[in-house]
Short mmCIF file of C-alpha atoms in Angstrom, two decimals:
data_model
loop_
_atom_site.label_atom_id
_atom_site.label_comp_id
_atom_site.label_asym_id
_atom_site.label_seq_id
_atom_site.Cartn_x
_atom_site.Cartn_y
_atom_site.Cartn_z
CA MET A 19 0.00 0.00 0.00
CA ALA A 20 1.46 3.36 -1.03
CA LYS A 21 1.45 6.23 1.43
CA GLU A 22 -0.73 9.15 0.45
CA LYS A 23 1.03 12.48 0.01
CA GLY A 24 -0.14 15.90 1.09
CA ARG A 25 -2.53 17.02 3.78
CA LYS A 26 -5.94 15.45 4.46
CA LEU A 27 -8.04 17.51 6.86
CA ILE A 28 -10.00 15.57 9.50
CA ALA A 29 -11.42 18.26 11.81
CA GLN A 30 -11.20 22.01 12.28
CA ASN A 31 -11.93 24.22 15.27
CA LYS A 32 -13.55 27.29 13.69
CA LYS A 33 -14.83 28.47 17.07
CA ALA A 34 -11.24 28.90 18.32
CA ARG A 35 -10.48 31.49 15.62
CA HIS A 36 -13.66 33.34 16.64
CA ASP A 37 -13.10 33.22 20.40
CA TYR A 38 -9.33 33.75 20.49
CA LEU A 39 -6.73 36.05 19.00
CA ILE A 40 -4.17 33.67 17.47
CA ILE A 41 -0.61 34.71 18.38
CA ASP A 42 1.51 31.82 17.13
CA THR A 43 0.84 28.37 15.59
CA TYR A 44 2.73 25.08 15.89
CA GLU A 45 2.43 21.68 14.23
CA ALA A 46 2.60 18.73 16.61
CA GLY A 47 2.50 14.99 16.19
CA LEU A 48 0.11 12.83 18.21
CA VAL A 49 0.65 9.61 20.14
CA LEU A 50 -2.37 7.48 19.17
CA THR A 51 -3.57 3.90 19.50
CA GLY A 52 -4.49 1.79 16.47
CA THR A 53 -8.25 2.17 16.84
CA GLU A 54 -7.89 5.96 17.16
CA VAL A 55 -6.03 6.12 13.85
CA LYS A 56 -8.69 3.98 12.15
CA SER A 57 -11.44 6.20 13.56
CA LEU A 58 -9.61 9.33 12.35
CA ARG A 59 -9.16 7.82 8.89
CA GLN A 60 -12.96 7.63 8.73
CA GLY A 61 -12.90 11.42 9.24
CA ARG A 62 -14.56 11.48 12.64
CA ALA A 63 -13.28 13.84 15.35
CA SER A 64 -14.26 17.01 17.20
CA LEU A 65 -11.90 19.70 18.53
CA VAL A 66 -14.56 22.02 19.97
CA ASP A 67 -13.78 21.61 23.69
CA GLY A 68 -10.12 20.75 23.23
CA PHE A 69 -7.19 22.43 24.97
CA VAL A 70 -3.49 21.79 25.56
CA GLN A 71 -1.85 21.62 28.98
CA LEU A 72 1.86 21.51 29.72
CA ASP A 73 3.00 19.47 32.69
CA GLY A 74 6.43 18.02 33.41
CA HIS A 75 7.92 19.43 30.20
CA GLU A 76 5.36 17.47 28.16
CA ALA A 77 2.39 18.72 26.15
CA TRP A 78 -0.97 16.94 26.52
CA LEU A 79 -4.12 17.36 24.43
CA TYR A 80 -7.34 17.18 26.47
CA ASN A 81 -11.05 16.91 25.60
CA VAL A 82 -10.62 16.16 21.89
CA HIS A 83 -13.37 13.74 20.95
CA VAL A 84 -12.26 10.84 18.74
CA PRO A 85 -15.23 8.43 18.65
CA GLU A 86 -14.67 4.72 19.26
CA TYR A 87 -13.87 2.68 16.16
CA SER A 88 -17.00 0.83 15.05
CA GLN A 89 -15.21 -2.47 14.29
CA GLY A 90 -13.04 -2.19 17.42
CA THR A 91 -13.10 -4.87 20.09
CA TRP A 92 -11.94 -4.81 23.71
CA THR A 93 -8.84 -2.94 22.48
CA ASN A 94 -10.95 0.15 21.66
CA HIS A 95 -9.91 3.50 23.10
CA SER A 96 -11.94 5.88 25.29
CA ALA A 97 -13.32 8.79 23.27
CA ARG A 98 -12.02 11.73 25.35
CA ARG A 99 -8.73 10.43 26.76
CA LYS A 100 -5.73 12.73 27.06
CA ARG A 101 -3.22 12.38 24.24
CA LYS A 102 0.48 13.20 24.27
CA LEU A 103 1.73 15.80 21.77
CA LEU A 104 5.09 15.44 20.07
CA LEU A 105 6.93 18.76 20.01
CA HIS A 106 10.57 19.84 20.10
CA ARG A 107 11.99 20.82 23.50
CA GLU A 108 12.46 24.47 22.41
CA GLU A 109 8.82 24.68 21.28
CA ILE A 110 7.58 23.27 24.60
CA ASP A 111 9.78 25.70 26.56
CA LYS A 112 8.56 28.65 24.48
CA LEU A 113 4.91 27.60 24.90
CA GLU A 114 5.40 27.09 28.63
CA SER A 115 6.84 30.57 29.16
CA LYS A 116 4.24 32.30 26.94
CA SER A 117 1.24 30.44 28.38
CA GLN A 118 2.16 31.59 31.91
CA GLU A 119 1.17 35.15 30.92
CA THR A 120 -2.35 36.14 31.92
CA GLY A 121 -5.06 35.49 29.38
CA HIS A 122 -2.95 33.16 27.22
CA THR A 123 -3.96 29.59 26.43
CA ILE A 124 -3.09 26.86 23.95
CA VAL A 125 -5.90 25.57 21.72
CA PRO A 126 -6.05 23.02 18.87
CA LEU A 127 -6.99 24.55 15.49
CA SER A 128 -7.06 21.57 13.15
CA LEU A 129 -6.45 17.84 13.03
CA TYR A 130 -5.13 16.30 9.82
CA PHE A 131 -3.01 13.60 8.20
CA LYS A 132 0.26 14.81 6.67
CA ASP A 133 2.09 12.20 4.59
CA GLY A 134 0.21 9.45 6.42
CA ARG A 135 0.91 10.73 9.95
CA ALA A 136 -1.67 12.30 12.27
CA LYS A 137 -0.83 15.90 13.12
CA VAL A 138 -2.55 18.63 15.10
CA GLU A 139 -2.10 22.35 14.58
CA ILE A 140 -2.06 24.10 17.95
CA ALA A 141 -2.01 27.81 18.63
CA LEU A 142 -0.89 30.07 21.41
CA ALA A 143 -3.93 32.29 21.79
CA LYS A 144 -5.33 35.12 23.88
CA GLY A 145 -9.04 35.26 24.71
CA LYS A 146 -11.06 37.93 22.93
CA LYS A 147 -13.48 40.21 24.72
CA GLU A 148 -17.08 40.39 23.48
CA TYR A 149 -16.54 43.75 21.76
CA ASP A 150 -13.48 42.33 19.94
CA LYS A 151 -15.65 39.52 18.54
CA ARG A 152 -18.25 42.04 17.33
CA GLN A 153 -15.55 44.18 15.74
CA THR A 154 -14.08 41.16 13.92
CA LEU A 155 -17.53 40.24 12.58
CA ARG A 156 -18.12 43.82 11.45
CA GLU A 157 -14.77 43.92 9.62
CA LYS A 158 -15.57 40.62 7.93
CA GLN A 159 -18.98 41.93 6.78
CA ASP A 160 -17.44 45.19 5.52
CA ARG A 161 -14.84 43.26 3.52
CA ARG A 162 -17.56 41.05 2.02
CA GLU A 163 -19.70 44.05 1.05
CA ALA A 164 -16.71 45.79 -0.56
CA GLU A 165 -15.95 42.66 -2.60
CA ARG A 166 -19.59 42.48 -3.75
CA ALA A 167 -19.59 46.13 -4.79
CA MET A 168 -16.31 45.73 -6.69
CA SER A 169 -17.54 42.62 -8.52
CA ALA A 170 -20.80 44.42 -9.45
CA VAL A 171 -18.79 47.30 -10.95
CA ARG A 172 -16.64 44.82 -12.90
CA ARG A 173 -19.78 43.11 -14.24
CA LYS A 174 -21.19 46.46 -15.41
CA GLN A 175 -17.90 47.33 -17.16
CA ARG A 176 -17.94 44.04 -19.09
CA ALA A 177 -21.54 44.50 -20.25
#
């Protein structure tokens, strides 16, 4: 069986980009069991409540829901177990020092296969206030309206 190349997205955490201001992103490997990999290959996972905690110079991914594998037996995994993240020592040290600052947290953004290996994109993030969320939405709507107006002008020029 040939390994697939490229990046195959499994799950995304769109709510994280809405609720947090993303400061820095990192790609981390995951330590998984066999049934977890098979379940992920079926494209089933949820990052909504997920977060990363650093303890003992190790990074752990909590509350990511990977459903049990349907053909799994007694070897099946629990759906919300904590999973170890594979990061370089410098990255862990940098995340540890930055996450100590008030208001900073580490959240998973996406879960995907890259060249046949399960990876998770994590981000150092700062929580947004309610007015920041409204401002972001307003900017997004303004950008969309400007694009619509520009495309309407282009259509009129062609006709």
